[in-house]
Amino acid sequence: MSLSESRKKFLRGLGHKLKPAVTVGGAGVSEALVNEFDATITHHELVKVRVRVGAREVRDAAIAELARRGRAELVTRIGNVALFYRPNPDDPKIQLP
């Protein structure tokens, strides 16, 4: 799944008002965290994640791993916060333009 720039812009607008629902801590991307992320993104489709790990390279790796393991698309990343999107085929909540 690849999002066009216009769809990413639309999702960034929706995500602006969201608070981070999942936090990646010092333990990194564990199986429990992936399960929590999966449940949250299945329900909401658009999720902000706060990544509280060390250096930028570690943070970027954690975001990429969470996107891969959570089968989600990274919409944007600003500092320690990433916005992910994954449509729910059974119960779609967000209609993309």
mmCIF file of N, CA and C in Angstrom:
data_model
loop_
_atom_site.group_PDB
_atom_site.id
_atom_site.type_symbol
_atom_site.label_atom_id
_atom_site.label_comp_id
_atom_site.label_asym_id
_atom_site.label_seq_id
_atom_site.Cartn_x
_atom_site.Cartn_y
_atom_site.Cartn_z
ATOM 1 N N MET A 1 0.841 -1.167 0.000
ATOM 2 C CA MET A 1 0.000 0.000 0.000
ATOM 3 C C MET A 1 0.895 1.241 0.000
ATOM 4 N N SER A 2 0.636 2.123 -0.929
ATOM 5 C CA SER A 2 1.385 3.359 -1.005
ATOM 6 C C SER A 2 0.399 4.512 -1.115
ATOM 7 N N LEU A 3 0.590 5.504 -0.279
ATOM 8 C CA LEU A 3 -0.318 6.648 -0.260
ATOM 9 C C LEU A 3 0.235 7.774 -1.130
ATOM 10 N N SER A 4 -0.654 8.412 -1.883
ATOM 11 C CA SER A 4 -0.250 9.570 -2.674
ATOM 12 C C SER A 4 -0.057 10.757 -1.731
ATOM 13 N N GLU A 5 0.605 11.785 -2.222
ATOM 14 C CA GLU A 5 0.851 12.973 -1.405
ATOM 15 C C GLU A 5 -0.456 13.657 -0.991
ATOM 16 N N SER A 6 -1.456 13.673 -1.871
ATOM 17 C CA SER A 6 -2.731 14.307 -1.510
ATOM 18 C C SER A 6 -3.435 13.532 -0.401
ATOM 19 N N ARG A 7 -3.328 12.203 -0.429
ATOM 20 C CA ARG A 7 -3.931 11.394 0.636
ATOM 21 C C ARG A 7 -3.161 11.565 1.948
ATOM 22 N N LYS A 8 -1.843 11.651 1.863
ATOM 23 C CA LYS A 8 -1.049 11.893 3.069
ATOM 24 C C LYS A 8 -1.401 13.248 3.680
ATOM 25 N N LYS A 9 -1.591 14.241 2.847
ATOM 26 C CA LYS A 9 -1.963 15.575 3.331
ATOM 27 C C LYS A 9 -3.312 15.521 4.038
ATOM 28 N N PHE A 10 -4.265 14.802 3.455
ATOM 29 C CA PHE A 10 -5.582 14.636 4.058
ATOM 30 C C PHE A 10 -5.464 13.949 5.426
ATOM 31 N N LEU A 11 -4.659 12.885 5.493
ATOM 32 C CA LEU A 11 -4.491 12.148 6.745
ATOM 33 C C LEU A 11 -3.743 12.980 7.789
ATOM 34 N N ARG A 12 -2.771 13.772 7.369
ATOM 35 C CA ARG A 12 -2.075 14.661 8.316
ATOM 36 C C ARG A 12 -3.056 15.639 8.941
ATOM 37 N N GLY A 13 -3.996 16.137 8.148
ATOM 38 C CA GLY A 13 -5.017 17.038 8.677
ATOM 39 C C GLY A 13 -5.882 16.360 9.726
ATOM 40 N N LEU A 14 -6.253 15.113 9.481
ATOM 41 C CA LEU A 14 -7.048 14.365 10.459
ATOM 42 C C LEU A 14 -6.227 14.035 11.706
ATOM 43 N N GLY A 15 -4.954 13.735 11.509
ATOM 44 C CA GLY A 15 -4.100 13.331 12.613
ATOM 45 C C GLY A 15 -3.622 14.463 13.482
ATOM 46 N N HIS A 16 -3.764 15.691 13.011
ATOM 47 C CA HIS A 16 -3.268 16.846 13.758
ATOM 48 C C HIS A 16 -3.869 16.922 15.152
ATOM 49 N N LYS A 17 -5.143 16.624 15.294
ATOM 50 C CA LYS A 17 -5.820 16.758 16.588
ATOM 51 C C LYS A 17 -5.664 15.535 17.485
ATOM 52 N N LEU A 18 -5.083 14.452 16.964
ATOM 53 C CA LEU A 18 -4.940 13.221 17.744
ATOM 54 C C LEU A 18 -3.830 13.332 18.773
ATOM 55 N N LYS A 19 -4.005 12.628 19.867
ATOM 56 C CA LYS A 19 -2.965 12.475 20.875
ATOM 57 C C LYS A 19 -2.286 11.126 20.637
ATOM 58 N N PRO A 20 -1.016 10.980 20.985
ATOM 59 C CA PRO A 20 -0.357 9.681 20.813
ATOM 60 C C PRO A 20 -1.071 8.589 21.604
ATOM 61 N N ALA A 21 -1.424 7.506 20.932
ATOM 62 C CA ALA A 21 -2.156 6.404 21.554
ATOM 63 C C ALA A 21 -1.226 5.282 21.976
ATOM 64 N N VAL A 22 -0.043 5.211 21.390
ATOM 65 C CA VAL A 22 0.923 4.148 21.683
ATOM 66 C C VAL A 22 2.267 4.818 21.904
ATOM 67 N N THR A 23 3.035 4.302 22.873
ATOM 68 C CA THR A 23 4.363 4.835 23.144
ATOM 69 C C THR A 23 5.390 3.717 23.070
ATOM 70 N N VAL A 24 6.426 3.955 22.277
ATOM 71 C CA VAL A 24 7.554 3.026 22.190
ATOM 72 C C VAL A 24 8.593 3.521 23.178
ATOM 73 N N GLY A 25 8.928 2.683 24.160
ATOM 74 C CA GLY A 25 9.889 3.064 25.191
ATOM 75 C C GLY A 25 11.244 2.442 24.972
ATOM 76 N N GLY A 26 11.981 2.354 26.045
ATOM 77 C CA GLY A 26 13.344 1.826 26.001
ATOM 78 C C GLY A 26 13.436 0.375 25.573
ATOM 79 N N ALA A 27 12.356 -0.395 25.749
ATOM 80 C CA ALA A 27 12.366 -1.802 25.362
ATOM 81 C C ALA A 27 12.275 -1.978 23.847
ATOM 82 N N GLY A 28 11.957 -0.898 23.148
ATOM 83 C CA GLY A 28 11.862 -0.974 21.694
ATOM 84 C C GLY A 28 10.546 -1.566 21.230
ATOM 85 N N VAL A 29 10.558 -2.127 20.038
ATOM 86 C CA VAL A 29 9.343 -2.669 19.427
ATOM 87 C C VAL A 29 9.238 -4.147 19.819
ATOM 88 N N SER A 30 8.556 -4.391 20.934
ATOM 89 C CA SER A 30 8.375 -5.759 21.422
ATOM 90 C C SER A 30 7.101 -6.366 20.835
ATOM 91 N N GLU A 31 6.919 -7.642 21.069
ATOM 92 C CA GLU A 31 5.716 -8.329 20.584
ATOM 93 C C GLU A 31 4.461 -7.746 21.226
ATOM 94 N N ALA A 32 4.534 -7.421 22.521
ATOM 95 C CA ALA A 32 3.383 -6.829 23.218
ATOM 96 C C ALA A 32 3.030 -5.463 22.622
ATOM 97 N N LEU A 33 4.047 -4.679 22.299
ATOM 98 C CA LEU A 33 3.805 -3.367 21.708
ATOM 99 C C LEU A 33 3.172 -3.507 20.326
ATOM 100 N N VAL A 34 3.651 -4.457 19.535
ATOM 101 C CA VAL A 34 3.078 -4.679 18.209
ATOM 102 C C VAL A 34 1.615 -5.110 18.333
ATOM 103 N N ASN A 35 1.306 -5.959 19.311
ATOM 104 C CA ASN A 35 -0.083 -6.373 19.532
ATOM 105 C C ASN A 35 -0.966 -5.192 19.925
ATOM 106 N N GLU A 36 -0.464 -4.322 20.801
ATOM 107 C CA GLU A 36 -1.214 -3.126 21.205
ATOM 108 C C GLU A 36 -1.422 -2.202 20.005
ATOM 109 N N PHE A 37 -0.369 -2.004 19.229
ATOM 110 C CA PHE A 37 -0.460 -1.163 18.034
ATOM 111 C C PHE A 37 -1.471 -1.734 17.043
ATOM 112 N N ASP A 38 -1.420 -3.048 16.838
ATOM 113 C CA ASP A 38 -2.331 -3.702 15.905
ATOM 114 C C ASP A 38 -3.786 -3.512 16.328
ATOM 115 N N ALA A 39 -4.066 -3.706 17.598
ATOM 116 C CA ALA A 39 -5.435 -3.533 18.096
ATOM 117 C C ALA A 39 -5.897 -2.083 17.956
ATOM 118 N N THR A 40 -5.010 -1.151 18.261
ATOM 119 C CA THR A 40 -5.364 0.269 18.191
ATOM 120 C C THR A 40 -5.595 0.716 16.756
ATOM 121 N N ILE A 41 -4.722 0.338 15.849
ATOM 122 C CA ILE A 41 -4.866 0.795 14.464
ATOM 123 C C ILE A 41 -6.008 0.083 13.756
ATOM 124 N N THR A 42 -6.316 -1.145 14.172
ATOM 125 C CA THR A 42 -7.477 -1.834 13.602
ATOM 126 C C THR A 42 -8.751 -1.087 13.958
ATOM 127 N N HIS A 43 -8.818 -0.582 15.182
ATOM 128 C CA HIS A 43 -10.021 0.123 15.627
ATOM 129 C C HIS A 43 -10.103 1.542 15.068
ATOM 130 N N HIS A 44 -8.979 2.268 15.054
ATOM 131 C CA HIS A 44 -8.994 3.695 14.695
ATOM 132 C C HIS A 44 -8.560 3.999 13.267
ATOM 133 N N GLU A 45 -7.787 3.155 12.652
ATOM 134 C CA GLU A 45 -7.217 3.311 11.309
ATOM 135 C C GLU A 45 -6.099 4.347 11.229
ATOM 136 N N LEU A 46 -6.137 5.380 12.031
ATOM 137 C CA LEU A 46 -5.122 6.436 12.032
ATOM 138 C C LEU A 46 -4.630 6.597 13.461
ATOM 139 N N VAL A 47 -3.326 6.389 13.689
ATOM 140 C CA VAL A 47 -2.793 6.355 15.055
ATOM 141 C C VAL A 47 -1.492 7.140 15.129
ATOM 142 N N LYS A 48 -1.383 7.958 16.188
ATOM 143 C CA LYS A 48 -0.121 8.627 16.495
ATOM 144 C C LYS A 48 0.648 7.768 17.482
ATOM 145 N N VAL A 49 1.949 7.665 17.253
ATOM 146 C CA VAL A 49 2.825 6.876 18.120
ATOM 147 C C VAL A 49 3.976 7.765 18.577
ATOM 148 N N ARG A 50 4.207 7.796 19.890
ATOM 149 C CA ARG A 50 5.351 8.529 20.427
ATOM 150 C C ARG A 50 6.495 7.532 20.594
ATOM 151 N N VAL A 51 7.672 7.905 20.094
ATOM 152 C CA VAL A 51 8.832 7.021 20.144
ATOM 153 C C VAL A 51 9.869 7.658 21.066
ATOM 154 N N ARG A 52 10.019 7.070 22.250
ATOM 155 C CA ARG A 52 10.955 7.591 23.245
ATOM 156 C C ARG A 52 12.156 6.654 23.363
ATOM 157 N N VAL A 53 12.996 6.722 22.378
ATOM 158 C CA VAL A 53 14.245 5.951 22.387
ATOM 159 C C VAL A 53 15.387 6.910 22.135
ATOM 160 N N GLY A 54 16.596 6.409 22.142
ATOM 161 C CA GLY A 54 17.792 7.238 22.066
ATOM 162 C C GLY A 54 17.978 8.054 20.806
ATOM 163 N N ALA A 55 18.982 7.716 20.064
ATOM 164 C CA ALA A 55 19.422 8.497 18.915
ATOM 165 C C ALA A 55 18.422 8.439 17.757
ATOM 166 N N ARG A 56 18.587 9.349 16.830
ATOM 167 C CA ARG A 56 17.702 9.442 15.667
ATOM 168 C C ARG A 56 17.687 8.148 14.857
ATOM 169 N N GLU A 57 18.842 7.524 14.689
ATOM 170 C CA GLU A 57 18.912 6.281 13.911
ATOM 171 C C GLU A 57 18.091 5.177 14.571
ATOM 172 N N VAL A 58 18.143 5.095 15.893
ATOM 173 C CA VAL A 58 17.380 4.091 16.635
ATOM 174 C C VAL A 58 15.886 4.389 16.519
ATOM 175 N N ARG A 59 15.536 5.659 16.613
ATOM 176 C CA ARG A 59 14.133 6.080 16.488
ATOM 177 C C ARG A 59 13.595 5.768 15.090
ATOM 178 N N ASP A 60 14.373 6.080 14.061
ATOM 179 C CA ASP A 60 13.952 5.787 12.685
ATOM 180 C C ASP A 60 13.793 4.287 12.460
ATOM 181 N N ALA A 61 14.702 3.496 13.032
ATOM 182 C CA ALA A 61 14.622 2.039 12.896
ATOM 183 C C ALA A 61 13.380 1.496 13.605
ATOM 184 N N ALA A 62 13.063 2.040 14.776
ATOM 185 C CA ALA A 62 11.881 1.593 15.518
ATOM 186 C C ALA A 62 10.598 1.937 14.756
ATOM 187 N N ILE A 63 10.547 3.103 14.152
ATOM 188 C CA ILE A 63 9.375 3.509 13.368
ATOM 189 C C ILE A 63 9.221 2.607 12.150
ATOM 190 N N ALA A 64 10.317 2.330 11.461
ATOM 191 C CA ALA A 64 10.263 1.457 10.282
ATOM 192 C C ALA A 64 9.845 0.047 10.662
ATOM 193 N N GLU A 65 10.354 -0.459 11.784
ATOM 194 C CA GLU A 65 9.998 -1.807 12.224
ATOM 195 C C GLU A 65 8.529 -1.882 12.629
ATOM 196 N N LEU A 66 8.042 -0.865 13.318
ATOM 197 C CA LEU A 66 6.626 -0.847 13.710
ATOM 198 C C LEU A 66 5.723 -0.791 12.481
ATOM 199 N N ALA A 67 6.104 -0.024 11.487
ATOM 200 C CA ALA A 67 5.323 0.036 10.245
ATOM 201 C C ALA A 67 5.316 -1.314 9.545
ATOM 202 N N ARG A 68 6.463 -1.969 9.499
ATOM 203 C CA ARG A 68 6.562 -3.272 8.838
ATOM 204 C C ARG A 68 5.784 -4.337 9.595
ATOM 205 N N ARG A 69 6.024 -4.445 10.886
ATOM 206 C CA ARG A 69 5.365 -5.489 11.673
ATOM 207 C C ARG A 69 3.882 -5.221 11.876
ATOM 208 N N GLY A 70 3.492 -3.945 11.862
ATOM 209 C CA GLY A 70 2.084 -3.597 12.022
ATOM 210 C C GLY A 70 1.344 -3.481 10.702
ATOM 211 N N ARG A 71 2.046 -3.718 9.594
ATOM 212 C CA ARG A 71 1.470 -3.637 8.246
ATOM 213 C C ARG A 71 0.754 -2.301 8.035
ATOM 214 N N ALA A 72 1.402 -1.221 8.460
ATOM 215 C CA ALA A 72 0.816 0.110 8.376
ATOM 216 C C ALA A 72 1.693 1.016 7.519
ATOM 217 N N GLU A 73 1.085 2.060 7.031
ATOM 218 C CA GLU A 73 1.785 3.045 6.206
ATOM 219 C C GLU A 73 2.163 4.236 7.085
ATOM 220 N N LEU A 74 3.430 4.634 7.032
ATOM 221 C CA LEU A 74 3.868 5.828 7.745
ATOM 222 C C LEU A 74 3.400 7.043 6.961
ATOM 223 N N VAL A 75 2.587 7.877 7.592
ATOM 224 C CA VAL A 75 2.072 9.078 6.937
ATOM 225 C C VAL A 75 3.079 10.206 7.097
ATOM 226 N N THR A 76 3.529 10.418 8.324
ATOM 227 C CA THR A 76 4.502 11.468 8.593
ATOM 228 C C THR A 76 5.196 11.193 9.917
ATOM 229 N N ARG A 77 6.346 11.827 10.084
ATOM 230 C CA ARG A 77 7.074 11.753 11.344
ATOM 231 C C ARG A 77 7.623 13.134 11.638
ATOM 232 N N ILE A 78 7.309 13.610 12.831
ATOM 233 C CA ILE A 78 7.834 14.896 13.270
ATOM 234 C C ILE A 78 8.452 14.683 14.643
ATOM 235 N N GLY A 79 9.751 14.812 14.721
ATOM 236 C CA GLY A 79 10.448 14.603 15.987
ATOM 237 C C GLY A 79 10.250 13.189 16.509
ATOM 238 N N ASN A 80 9.671 13.079 17.697
ATOM 239 C CA ASN A 80 9.467 11.787 18.338
ATOM 240 C C ASN A 80 8.094 11.200 18.058
ATOM 241 N N VAL A 81 7.311 11.813 17.209
ATOM 242 C CA VAL A 81 5.935 11.365 16.969
ATOM 243 C C VAL A 81 5.765 10.959 15.509
ATOM 244 N N ALA A 82 5.187 9.776 15.314
ATOM 245 C CA ALA A 82 4.917 9.261 13.968
ATOM 246 C C ALA A 82 3.418 9.029 13.830
ATOM 247 N N LEU A 83 2.910 9.235 12.628
ATOM 248 C CA LEU A 83 1.499 9.029 12.326
ATOM 249 C C LEU A 83 1.393 7.883 11.331
ATOM 250 N N PHE A 84 0.621 6.853 11.706
ATOM 251 C CA PHE A 84 0.463 5.654 10.887
ATOM 252 C C PHE A 84 -0.981 5.506 10.432
ATOM 253 N N TYR A 85 -1.152 4.927 9.243
ATOM 254 C CA TYR A 85 -2.486 4.654 8.698
ATOM 255 C C TYR A 85 -2.538 3.224 8.179
ATOM 256 N N ARG A 86 -3.609 2.550 8.525
ATOM 257 C CA ARG A 86 -3.895 1.232 7.956
ATOM 258 C C ARG A 86 -5.418 1.090 7.872
ATOM 259 N N PRO A 87 -5.959 0.973 6.656
ATOM 260 C CA PRO A 87 -7.419 0.869 6.538
ATOM 261 C C PRO A 87 -7.930 -0.447 7.115
ATOM 262 N N ASN A 88 -9.115 -0.390 7.677
ATOM 263 C CA ASN A 88 -9.776 -1.578 8.197
ATOM 264 C C ASN A 88 -10.761 -2.056 7.129
ATOM 265 N N PRO A 89 -10.496 -3.180 6.466
ATOM 266 C CA PRO A 89 -11.369 -3.622 5.373
ATOM 267 C C PRO A 89 -12.767 -4.030 5.850
ATOM 268 N N ASP A 90 -12.902 -4.436 7.114
ATOM 269 C CA ASP A 90 -14.192 -4.873 7.627
ATOM 270 C C ASP A 90 -15.089 -3.723 8.060
ATOM 271 N N ASP A 91 -14.481 -2.667 8.611
ATOM 272 C CA ASP A 91 -15.265 -1.550 9.138
ATOM 273 C C ASP A 91 -14.524 -0.228 8.859
ATOM 274 N N PRO A 92 -14.524 0.245 7.594
ATOM 275 C CA PRO A 92 -13.780 1.476 7.267
ATOM 276 C C PRO A 92 -14.386 2.704 7.938
ATOM 277 N N LYS A 93 -13.521 3.500 8.562
ATOM 278 C CA LYS A 93 -13.948 4.719 9.249
ATOM 279 C C LYS A 93 -13.520 5.973 8.488
ATOM 280 N N ILE A 94 -12.415 5.888 7.772
ATOM 281 C CA ILE A 94 -11.869 7.032 7.059
ATOM 282 C C ILE A 94 -12.036 6.805 5.561
ATOM 283 N N GLN A 95 -12.693 7.747 4.905
ATOM 284 C CA GLN A 95 -12.856 7.704 3.453
ATOM 285 C C GLN A 95 -11.799 8.622 2.844
ATOM 286 N N LEU A 96 -10.831 8.035 2.174
ATOM 287 C CA LEU A 96 -9.778 8.829 1.537
ATOM 288 C C LEU A 96 -10.288 9.493 0.278
ATOM 289 N N PRO A 97 -9.805 10.708 -0.006
ATOM 290 C CA PRO A 97 -10.228 11.401 -1.229
ATOM 291 C C PRO A 97 -9.685 10.745 -2.486
#
